[in-house]
């Protein structure tokens, strides 16, 4: 069964922050597509568009810890604006990380060894859930994110919306329980099956913090929000419905009207209808998801908009292969209103930035209407 949309897309109100940035923003190709409306061309932005593949980013990052960069609003603004303007994307995503919310909730996060985060005080039972910081206080402690957003929203071109974000309850819980990244999420699922009360209490606490966190990002100037459920694809449909959907639904429903909600998951092609029923305006699809099928399962345009889904590994190839891959994504979208072009997951750090810029140009040229 398909749940009603969180709000009627056509009834999106021109809420505070949108008004601040005028009709150019409201009419931007990105926000039009999120509302399921036709746009002058298919909007494009790319997950991890400001990241390690870019020399400019590496320059800001060198000699400092990753989280120190996240806590420097001027540097976050600079990195975000540079990536969006250099690439010519139709939206920017604020430079930050989903794990800052866990840190604010009292779980220290370290980025010391190689690529992955490490959380030295993982959540293993009800005692650690009860010891988490007050959710409202945690959101208030993230003032550096709101400052970065207000600086960035003011610095971006008038027609380029800024996307705020947070981690989804499952993906945040997985980092909190595993104490870092994982392949199988065995501890997470053991926790879920054997300590269901503590599991639901943990996800409720994460949502209690994410609600004021996203609201404050929107108040600071974010025009849309993306909820990253990067790892929820490991769950079966029944487990998603039982252990995740009620929490994700409460989070999506709490986002102030006017700011579209993008729900992104990786490996979630078997969950698309269930994710759509959680109340997203836009479903972010990975490269293994059939876009036409995603639209059908989500209720079709204009009920749902779809974001995706070029394989990020294709950007390691050559211009001919990349353009052919982009054309295949556009053919699957078939000109439906409400397509936001993106990758199926984040840009890989080995990617040549010139090829990324060529991809953005190609999507624009191929879809000018
Ligand atoms: O060494 C470095 O410079 C750090 C690399 C890095 C970067 C550039 C990390 C560590 N995070 C980020 C930025 C980031 N993270 C952004 C903003 C930049 C942009 O998109 O342009 C965003 C939206 C995120 C969100 C994020 N962090 C997610 C969800 C997206 C996804 O990739 O699925 C996840 C899972 C994280 C955790 C995280 N942070 C960093 C890494 C390497 C990881 C993944 C670790 C793992 O595999 O478990």
Coordinates of N, CA, C and O and ligand atoms in Angstrom, one line a residue, residues 47-52 57 61 66 93-99 111 115-117 165 175 181 228 230-231 264 345, ligand 1:
X47 N 26.6 13.1 -5.2 CA 27.0 12.8 -3.8 C 28.5 12.8 -3.7 O 29.2 12.3 -4.6
X48 N 29.0 13.4 -2.6 CA 30.4 13.6 -2.4 C 31.1 14.5 -3.4 O 32.2 14.3 -3.8
X49 N 30.3 15.5 -3.9 CA 30.9 16.3 -5.0 C 32.0 17.2 -4.4 O 32.9 17.6 -5.2
X50 N 32.0 17.4 -3.1 CA 33.1 18.1 -2.5 C 33.8 17.0 -1.6 O 33.4 16.7 -0.6
X51 N 34.9 16.5 -2.2 CA 35.6 15.4 -1.4 C 37.0 15.2 -1.9 O 37.6 16.0 -2.6
X52 N 37.5 14.0 -1.5 CA 38.9 13.8 -1.7 C 39.4 13.7 -3.1 O 40.6 13.8 -3.4
X57 N 39.8 20.5 -2.2 CA 39.4 19.9 -0.9 C 40.6 19.4 -0.2 O 40.8 19.7 1.0
X61 N 42.0 20.2 3.6 CA 42.0 19.1 4.5 C 43.4 18.9 5.1 O 43.6 18.4 6.2
X66 N 39.9 15.5 10.0 CA 38.6 15.7 9.2 C 37.6 16.4 10.0 O 36.9 17.3 9.5
X93 N 25.6 20.4 -1.7 CA 25.3 19.8 -0.4 C 26.3 20.3 0.6 O 27.5 20.4 0.3
X94 N 25.8 20.7 1.8 CA 26.7 21.3 2.8 C 27.8 20.3 3.1 O 27.6 19.1 3.4
X95 N 29.0 20.8 3.2 CA 30.1 19.9 3.6 C 30.0 19.7 5.1 O 30.1 20.6 5.9
X96 N 29.9 18.4 5.5 CA 29.8 18.0 6.9 C 29.9 16.5 6.9 O 30.3 15.9 5.9
X97 N 29.4 15.8 7.9 CA 29.3 14.3 7.9 C 28.1 13.9 8.8 O 27.8 14.6 9.7
X98 N 27.6 12.7 8.4 CA 26.5 12.2 9.2 C 26.9 11.9 10.7 O 26.0 11.9 11.5
X99 N 28.1 11.7 10.9 CA 28.6 11.2 12.2 C 28.7 12.3 13.3 O 28.8 12.0 14.5
X111 N 38.6 9.8 13.2 CA 39.0 9.4 11.8 C 40.5 9.3 11.8 O 41.1 10.1 11.2
X115 N 40.7 5.2 6.1 CA 39.4 5.8 5.6 C 38.3 5.9 6.6 O 37.6 6.8 6.7
X116 N 38.1 4.8 7.4 CA 36.9 4.6 8.1 C 36.8 5.3 9.4 O 37.9 5.6 10.1
X117 N 35.7 5.7 9.9 CA 35.5 6.3 11.2 C 35.6 5.2 12.3 O 35.3 4.0 12.0
X165 N 21.6 17.8 5.4 CA 21.4 16.4 5.5 C 21.6 15.8 6.9 O 22.1 16.5 7.8
X175 N 26.5 2.6 12.9 CA 27.8 3.1 13.3 C 27.9 3.1 14.8 O 29.0 2.8 15.4
X181 N 32.5 1.4 10.5 CA 31.9 0.8 9.3 C 31.8 -0.7 9.5 O 32.4 -1.3 10.4
X228 N 20.4 10.2 4.7 CA 21.3 9.1 4.2 C 21.0 7.8 4.9 O 21.4 7.7 6.1
X230 N 22.5 4.9 4.1 CA 23.4 4.2 3.3 C 23.4 2.7 3.4 O 23.6 2.0 2.4
X231 N 23.2 2.2 4.6 CA 23.4 0.8 4.8 C 22.1 0.0 5.1 O 22.2 -1.2 5.3
X264 N 17.7 8.6 0.7 CA 18.7 7.9 -0.1 C 19.1 6.6 0.6 O 19.4 6.6 1.8
X345 N 25.9 6.3 -5.7 CA 26.6 6.5 -4.4 C 27.6 7.6 -4.6 O 27.7 8.2 -5.7
Ligands
LIG1 O1 39.7 11.9 4.8 C1 38.8 12.7 4.6 O2 39.0 13.8 4.0 C2 37.4 12.3 4.9 C3 36.6 11.7 3.8 C4 35.1 12.2 4.1 C5 34.4 13.2 3.4 C6 34.9 14.0 2.3 C7 34.3 11.6 5.1 C8 34.6 10.6 6.1 N1 33.1 12.3 5.0 C9 33.1 13.3 4.0 C10 32.1 14.2 3.7 C11 30.7 13.8 3.6 N2 30.1 12.7 4.3 C12 29.6 14.5 3.0 C13 29.7 15.9 2.4 C14 30.4 16.0 1.1 C15 29.6 15.8 -0.2 O3 28.8 14.9 -0.3 O4 29.9 16.6 -1.1 C16 28.4 13.8 3.2 C17 27.1 14.1 2.7 C18 28.8 12.7 4.0 C19 27.8 11.7 4.5 C20 28.3 10.4 5.0 N3 29.3 10.1 5.9 C21 27.7 9.2 4.8 C22 26.5 9.0 3.9 C23 26.9 9.0 2.4 C24 27.5 7.7 2.0 O5 28.7 7.8 1.5 O6 26.8 6.7 2.0 C25 28.4 8.1 5.4 C26 28.1 6.7 5.4 C27 29.4 8.8 6.2 C28 30.4 8.1 7.1 C29 31.8 8.4 6.6 N4 32.4 9.5 6.8 C30 33.6 9.5 6.2 C31 33.8 8.2 5.6 C32 35.0 7.7 4.8 C33 32.6 7.5 5.8 C34 32.2 6.1 5.3 C35 32.9 5.1 6.1 C36 32.3 3.7 5.9 O7 32.5 3.1 4.8 O8 31.7 3.2 6.8

